[in-house]
């Protein structure tokens, strides 16, 4: 995707009525949707292996938060991060190539779906141990303060991650050390097959900020404009005041936990209900109602994105596999590899 | 005898022990309503209810710690760690608590818990979901460590582990859950401290456990075609480490190969090798050959991953070399 | 100490004006004070080795909470637990013998100062890894519910322990699973040399309960009656309603973190100030003012306790060392040892 | 050359590196205002301030994780774990994160951190404060592991570790902080991948690291009185494990003893033994003798603890036996 087309970060509320911004958000959400649909298809065709977790349904939460960042800001994520990488500016080709395990992938095929990474875009990685990346996000935020840079770290994780120790240790030091971090919890209602209320004593995740005297906010994760507005505020608060915060985005994953999830723990109508509030369709309607874009324009955007995703697949497919003799490359740094 | 997949043999063991003893309960992530991420606990939540099949938050220290505290109060918890990699966040509970509590309290209490968890790789799960750490646990006094490689042993050792009064690390393997084999019905117990010859032979001894036992058996079958008679010793009992069948075998073969799915250095094979020399030095004609995973964090790429883990061919080639065949 | 002389657990508020109860509390606090003073002396004489953490200054917090328990209730503690064991009814002889590393000690000399234990008194142990025992306390509480017993678990830890992951994971499940646990934080202002405000974003520890929708209380840990009153309530709540709680006892340790602490991180006058509010002296004054006990009676109690401690030292001193051939005893259960 | 205690040699290394490179900072529990629980960081908080000497809450996952995240952003953190036993609560950060990040991201980043921590026992600290786990770390690809046994090596290896681009486990020992020795001033670097003969001899080879190096040297001195010439190889470089000086030595002595403070089974000696056989099989006259801690959670009682850890006498007696002397 073309980075310059992305909505610039940290804009004022007004900006969110501006056409370019709205179309940018729309475009990004749709890119994630189409990319993930294609990913599922490729997984079925065994072009992609291992565990594969999709972002379908969570587009507004992802784009609303990450688009509030600047290029020099950092993002730490978990294993459900394809869309997070795309939103931070990592190219669809490099992401798809990584899912295909190719040398041209973001992690040269060593990481796969759960371990995307881009130094250039400061997408500081997908991590597959629940909660593991929160302390790392604090470390990068500490480095920002250490060097007195006007940068911010966004740490993204799921509802299930808020019950593990690393979450607690991280929020405590973020506040204690005045770290420029925005903790974003993508509350998609389930941790694998376990509903939030079966895993967390407090189901309103944002409330957990109280134990750290930290700003806690909750937002409708199906409304990209609402998410972007609050994200702008919290990112500015982190950047200008070094005041960390916890933002809960209430959303839903339409697909199973991973491609192998039988998905028997929730009702079909529950899924339908959430799909009825689909963020992409809502923004499309809004754009047309506000006469900011015509059905036709939106159609063109979809076609362009579909083409972009097809290109990514073609690129991934045609890319070379890692050379077997490079098995040991990059185990250690500074060894001529 | 009924033929069962490893996961069903484990399920049967859990079910039988829960019926036998109401103090036995299970806890772990998504083991209940979700039926277990690898379906080992399938149906038990429905049958025994949420008190005895406890779904936990994603909080491994709580899973192990709850098991320990419940065990000290008289229950017999069986905790599931979704994969051994996740135990890293609860290592303190396993090592500093479960393993040491009895001794540090002068025998004043005991910790009869079983920690079931799959190790191993080969499924393109990458560097944070593919490793094996049984050598770590086998290093710790106070723990018992087993890693069965057949459905029958899986059932028999799990039942024995649940009845044991000590913390038992019960190492399973994602790659063997679907493995089928004959499994005795009902009361079938396999001791936690006995290794076993799974295939007799006289030219060379192959030591392996868990999924590598299968690899070793395949290699032995292939070697037979070449006229090489390999004896395969199942190292299912890692702590206490039963060397008897290995030493007996070495006295016949004077050549040993160890195979493990984990990294080779400071691994299970290192200990087996050191013990073989200590106990059968004069019988050896060549150094013990250790085969283990390539020493890299497991790569995602399928082809790289494939060459990173030991396979039949590695064992066969190593055997030939040890026997001086081409 | 003679268990029958201890104040019976869970009494009504009125009970706290009753002479026997007050004298019992006084006696227990003084026992801890004298025992610890002697422990320091024995450590200097090298009769005791390793790390040794004293409870001097914390007597009201310890006795006020633990005396609210019944004999069949459980206590989990940390490495600063001599007084916790005594308060739960473990004999001074067995405790001192353990500090001396003797076979007659609570842990047969294998545990030492940091690892006291008594199955008989359901003192479920001192643990030397910060935060480690909280999950264990939850497990024992789970067993209580599993067997439907009218019992309670008290989990005691320091202010520093509230910043580690296990604290978070434990409070969450305690509330989620309705466990009969009372979490008692002995806030003695410092974790080793680190003041609470340098380690915790929220310095009022009781507030951390908010993240679990759990009852949180704070009490003056230098007032044994106040501590006992709130402890009675929280223990009853745990026993009758299976509602866990977090109780912060604001107190102070007069001595260093351990016997080897140079104690350079706090002012002498700060220590003096807290000593000026000494819980034992306060209760002595109260008893005399209320004419519940004469100077003379209190003097006699002190003499009796001093004698009891001397006896404990004599017992410990004369007790046999563990037999060297028993080095491997109790590594494993059920092996004829 | 100035004579310094190990703790002061370490302090000097930290101070020099902090002066050399402003990206170097320290973090850990009570390392600042309190000057460090073992005083290794004494004076640095006062000199460099709280930004570069960061006191943390008691939260080991945050200590390691903060170090990793800061390192990925370009800093060079040196984290202190008060003792190696506490790393158990942060093992995930060390193994699944620090060690694997570079590889799993295809070399897209690096993690130049040093984790300093004392292992070992002997101070009546009991089962939760007295163990050693360097064999665990040495098993993990992506980590470098060193365990110096002299003040000079401590300074030189710590400086080298701070300049290394990889996560380095820097194992210290509570029992050697007061140990004195000559320490070169200023720029003194000791490679992280070279083991070294610390005492020459021709009858027997003794391999030891950290505090056990002292024990081995004492034993060698005593053996000399009996006319036995022991060569002592300092195994300070555990991963990568430099076997060269050991193999060279074995070719002279054909007898080897390994000594470690940790438990013997699945320990450092197991790997050294396995390697010796692989690389010098024909030179060995007897099995490698492994000496390690008694396989019990360390007891508090002074006399029990004393016999639980390897001492000079154990090495001497083992050497005599290997040499067939009485
Ligand atoms: C420490 C740890 N425990 C367990 C797992 C297995 N696991 C992977 S994802 C997951 C569920 C996480 O749920 P949530 O945090 O809500 O994120 P979501 O998948 O819903 O986006 C679990 C249990 C893991 N990866 N790490
Ligand atoms: C996980 C862990 N980290 C560090 C330590 C070292 N340590 C022992 S006690 C202590 C301070 C604990 O302070 P607090 O919880 O307030 O209890 P207090 O000693 O004040 O009673 C520390 C850091 C430890 N034992 N365990
Ligand atoms: Mg979720
Ligand atoms: Mg404290």
XYZ file of C-alpha atoms in Angstrom, chain A residues 161-169 171-173 175-177 196-202 207-213, chain C residues 161-169 171-173 175-177 196-202 207-213:
58
model
C -3.821 -11.012 27.852
C -5.118 -8.717 30.590
C -5.216 -11.587 33.095
C -1.565 -12.523 32.884
C 1.156 -11.140 35.123
C 3.089 -9.264 32.460
C 0.084 -6.984 31.892
C 0.141 -5.919 35.537
C 3.889 -5.425 35.726
C 1.046 -0.982 33.342
C 2.591 -0.336 36.742
C 5.975 0.745 35.406
C 2.739 4.895 34.927
C 5.548 4.873 37.485
C 8.213 5.794 34.934
C -14.167 -12.598 28.887
C -16.541 -13.124 31.794
C -15.196 -16.647 32.304
C -11.593 -15.384 32.537
C -11.655 -11.910 34.027
C -13.183 -10.736 37.308
C -13.716 -7.350 35.702
C -11.383 -0.390 34.391
C -8.194 -2.326 35.065
C -6.317 0.965 34.596
C -7.572 2.033 38.030
C -4.970 -0.101 39.769
C -2.256 2.077 38.238
C -3.963 5.436 38.547
C 4.897 -8.160 46.232
C 1.937 -6.224 44.864
C 3.907 -5.208 41.766
C 4.695 -8.705 40.545
C 2.564 -10.674 38.119
C 1.504 -13.431 40.508
C -0.346 -10.860 42.624
C -2.477 -9.858 39.647
C -3.176 -13.397 38.481
C -6.533 -11.652 42.858
C -8.256 -12.118 39.519
C -9.041 -15.796 40.011
C -12.682 -13.076 42.699
C -13.580 -14.971 39.528
C -13.799 -18.331 41.299
C 6.563 2.077 47.995
C 6.293 5.248 45.935
C 9.423 4.293 43.988
C 7.986 0.891 43.055
C 4.226 1.221 42.789
C 2.176 3.611 40.649
C -0.523 3.454 43.309
C -6.854 0.464 45.894
C -5.361 -2.258 43.727
C -8.425 -4.366 44.562
C -10.442 -2.187 42.183
C -9.055 -4.011 39.168
C -10.788 -7.172 40.376
C -13.998 -5.625 41.649
